[in-house]
Short mmCIF file of C-alpha atoms in Angstrom, two decimals:
data_model
loop_
_atom_site.label_atom_id
_atom_site.label_comp_id
_atom_site.label_asym_id
_atom_site.label_seq_id
_atom_site.Cartn_x
_atom_site.Cartn_y
_atom_site.Cartn_z
CA MET A 1 48.98 17.21 38.17
CA LYS A 2 45.83 16.05 38.98
CA GLU A 3 45.36 11.59 38.35
CA PRO A 4 42.81 10.76 36.04
CA LEU A 5 39.45 9.50 37.39
CA ILE A 6 39.63 6.48 36.10
CA HIS A 7 43.20 5.41 38.16
CA GLN A 8 40.99 5.72 41.21
CA VAL A 9 38.50 3.03 40.20
CA PRO A 10 39.59 -0.60 41.55
CA GLU A 11 41.04 -2.92 38.52
CA ALA A 12 37.83 -5.12 38.78
CA LEU A 13 35.65 -2.34 37.97
CA ARG A 14 37.16 -0.55 35.23
CA HIS A 15 35.53 -2.34 32.39
CA ASN A 16 32.14 -2.01 34.33
CA ILE A 17 31.96 1.57 34.74
CA LEU A 18 30.32 3.88 32.02
CA LEU A 19 31.23 7.66 32.63
CA THR A 20 28.95 10.08 30.33
CA THR A 21 26.78 13.31 30.85
CA VAL A 22 23.25 13.29 32.13
CA ASP A 23 22.43 14.85 28.88
CA SER A 24 23.61 11.81 26.94
CA VAL A 25 21.65 9.62 28.84
CA LEU A 26 18.43 11.63 28.36
CA ALA A 27 19.20 11.90 24.82
CA TRP A 28 19.50 8.21 24.67
CA ALA A 29 16.48 7.69 26.55
CA ARG A 30 14.70 9.93 24.44
CA GLY A 31 15.74 8.35 21.14
CA ASN A 32 14.84 4.88 22.22
CA SER A 33 11.46 5.67 23.63
CA LEU A 34 9.55 7.02 21.03
CA TRP A 35 5.72 7.06 21.38
CA PRO A 36 3.92 7.89 18.37
CA LEU A 37 0.53 9.55 18.24
CA THR A 38 -0.82 8.65 14.81
CA SER A 39 -3.21 11.00 12.85
CA GLY A 40 -4.29 8.73 9.46
CA LEU A 41 -5.98 11.44 7.34
CA ALA A 42 -5.58 9.49 4.05
CA CYS A 43 -4.23 6.27 1.84
CA CYS A 44 -0.42 6.83 3.84
CA SER A 45 -2.34 5.77 6.92
CA ILE A 46 -2.53 2.22 5.50
CA GLU A 47 1.24 2.50 4.76
CA MET A 48 1.75 3.36 8.13
CA MET A 49 -0.50 0.34 9.59
CA CYS A 50 1.62 -2.00 7.38
CA ALA A 51 4.72 -0.86 9.15
CA ALA A 52 3.39 -1.88 12.37
CA ALA A 53 2.34 -5.26 10.85
CA SER A 54 4.15 -8.54 10.90
CA ARG A 55 5.68 -8.13 7.52
CA PHE A 56 7.68 -5.17 8.68
CA ASP A 57 7.76 -5.29 12.17
CA LEU A 58 8.03 -1.78 13.51
CA ALA A 59 8.23 -3.56 17.03
CA ARG A 60 11.83 -4.45 16.31
CA PHE A 61 12.87 -0.84 17.03
CA GLY A 62 10.42 -0.45 19.95
CA TYR A 63 8.05 1.79 18.33
CA GLU A 64 5.24 -0.20 18.22
CA VAL A 65 3.10 1.28 20.94
CA PHE A 66 1.07 3.93 18.96
CA ARG A 67 -0.59 5.89 21.62
CA PRO A 68 -4.27 6.83 21.74
CA SER A 69 -3.69 9.95 23.91
CA PRO A 70 -1.67 13.09 23.13
CA ARG A 71 -0.86 13.18 26.64
CA GLN A 72 1.21 9.91 26.08
CA ALA A 73 3.05 10.50 23.07
CA ASP A 74 6.02 12.50 22.12
CA LEU A 75 5.90 11.82 18.15
CA LEU A 76 3.04 12.94 15.99
CA LEU A 77 3.13 10.89 12.75
CA CYS A 78 1.11 13.14 10.01
CA THR A 79 0.02 10.93 7.22
CA GLY A 80 -2.13 11.97 4.16
CA THR A 81 -3.74 14.81 3.15
CA LEU A 82 -4.57 17.76 5.96
CA THR A 83 -7.57 20.08 5.14
CA TRP A 84 -8.13 23.35 6.60
CA LYS A 85 -11.00 22.23 8.66
CA MET A 86 -8.67 19.55 9.85
CA ALA A 87 -5.77 21.51 10.64
CA PRO A 88 -6.90 23.13 14.25
CA VAL A 89 -7.64 19.63 15.60
CA LEU A 90 -4.26 18.50 14.51
CA VAL A 91 -2.61 21.89 16.04
CA ARG A 92 -4.67 21.14 19.15
CA LEU A 93 -3.29 17.71 19.43
CA TYR A 94 0.08 18.78 18.99
CA GLU A 95 0.00 21.33 21.69
CA GLN A 96 -1.41 18.66 24.08
CA MET A 97 1.71 16.70 23.58
CA PRO A 98 4.34 17.06 26.20
CA GLU A 99 7.74 18.45 25.69
CA PRO A 100 10.00 17.65 23.67
CA LYS A 101 7.83 16.44 20.99
CA TYR A 102 8.55 15.71 17.21
CA VAL A 103 6.62 15.55 14.17
CA ILE A 104 6.83 13.14 11.04
CA ALA A 105 5.08 14.18 7.55
CA MET A 106 4.38 11.06 5.82
CA GLY A 107 3.60 11.25 2.24
CA SER A 108 3.42 13.89 -0.72
CA CYS A 109 0.14 15.43 0.72
CA ALA A 110 1.50 15.90 4.10
CA ILE A 111 4.63 17.30 2.84
CA SER A 112 3.05 19.59 0.08
CA GLY A 113 -0.28 18.95 -0.48
CA GLY A 114 0.49 16.28 -3.36
CA PRO A 115 -2.09 16.08 -6.25
CA PHE A 116 -4.73 18.25 -4.27
CA VAL A 117 -2.61 21.30 -3.39
CA ASP A 118 -4.76 23.39 -5.85
CA SER A 119 -7.61 22.68 -4.07
CA TYR A 120 -9.01 25.58 -1.61
CA SER A 121 -9.46 22.80 1.37
CA VAL A 122 -6.13 21.37 1.16
CA VAL A 123 -3.19 22.40 3.35
CA PRO A 124 -0.03 22.88 1.06
CA GLY A 125 2.07 21.05 3.69
CA ILE A 126 1.78 20.50 7.14
CA ASP A 127 4.68 22.61 8.11
CA LYS A 128 2.57 25.63 7.28
CA VAL A 129 0.69 24.75 10.80
CA LEU A 130 3.31 22.35 12.52
CA PRO A 131 7.25 22.23 12.83
CA VAL A 132 7.96 19.12 10.96
CA ASP A 133 11.26 17.15 12.06
CA VAL A 134 11.27 14.44 9.48
CA TYR A 135 9.83 14.32 5.66
CA ILE A 136 9.07 11.05 3.99
CA PRO A 137 8.51 11.39 0.44
CA GLY A 138 6.44 9.30 -1.91
CA CYS A 139 2.76 8.79 -2.88
CA PRO A 140 2.15 6.78 -0.81
CA SER A 141 5.35 6.32 1.20
CA ARG A 142 6.30 2.65 1.78
CA PRO A 143 6.69 1.29 5.25
CA GLU A 144 10.54 1.18 4.95
CA ALA A 145 10.54 4.49 4.28
CA LEU A 146 8.82 5.26 7.70
CA ILE A 147 10.86 2.79 9.55
CA ALA A 148 13.99 4.71 8.07
CA ALA A 149 12.50 7.97 9.20
CA MET A 150 11.84 6.82 12.52
CA VAL A 151 15.43 5.65 12.82
CA ASN A 152 16.66 9.10 11.47
CA LEU A 153 14.71 10.97 13.99
CA LYS A 154 16.26 8.96 16.59
CA ALA A 155 19.81 9.94 15.34
CA LYS A 156 18.68 13.22 15.64
CA ILE A 157 17.39 13.03 19.06
CA LYS A 158 20.44 11.45 20.12
CA ASP A 159 23.17 13.64 18.91
CA PRO A 160 22.09 17.25 18.45
CA LYS A 161 24.82 17.66 15.87
CA VAL A 162 23.08 15.56 13.42
CA ALA A 163 20.15 17.58 13.55
CA LEU A 164 22.11 20.86 13.08
CA GLU A 165 23.70 19.35 10.06
CA SER A 166 20.29 18.34 8.37
CA GLU A 167 18.81 21.65 9.29
CA VAL A 168 21.39 23.41 7.23
CA ALA A 169 21.33 21.23 4.67
CA ASN A 170 17.75 21.45 4.33
CA HIS A 171 17.56 25.39 4.74
CA GLY A 172 21.07 26.45 3.62
#
């Protein structure tokens, strides 16, 4: 019988060694270093800005660096009403982001078109043009909800089982 690997480690180092997989380390790093690209389309963007301000302090979680370029971001925050005229621009920004990339839809307008859904110019939910990872309901959504959504996205990235369970819960 083969001796476990931990018995080959000197006693002084046994409490200082962490054994894991490369995939776990990559998931941990991705979950803890989300760099958001903001897309402030309407009033929910004010709530998004509040989340980064001193009262709610999104920086506590390490997400405060809003990126000005899609090439430097891995999270697209879509806040507010998306129109069909603006949709190709948002899709282009999403396509310019490096893989893996994630999308959060913030507010009822981003999720379903909100009160403007009957308008000919409003996209009835950004999931019609982009894959959405986390939805934040509300009109407008509160900054606490954005922080909770980012923490949930972090959990999904770190543990693919969490992402699979939420997929099954959302789509049956």
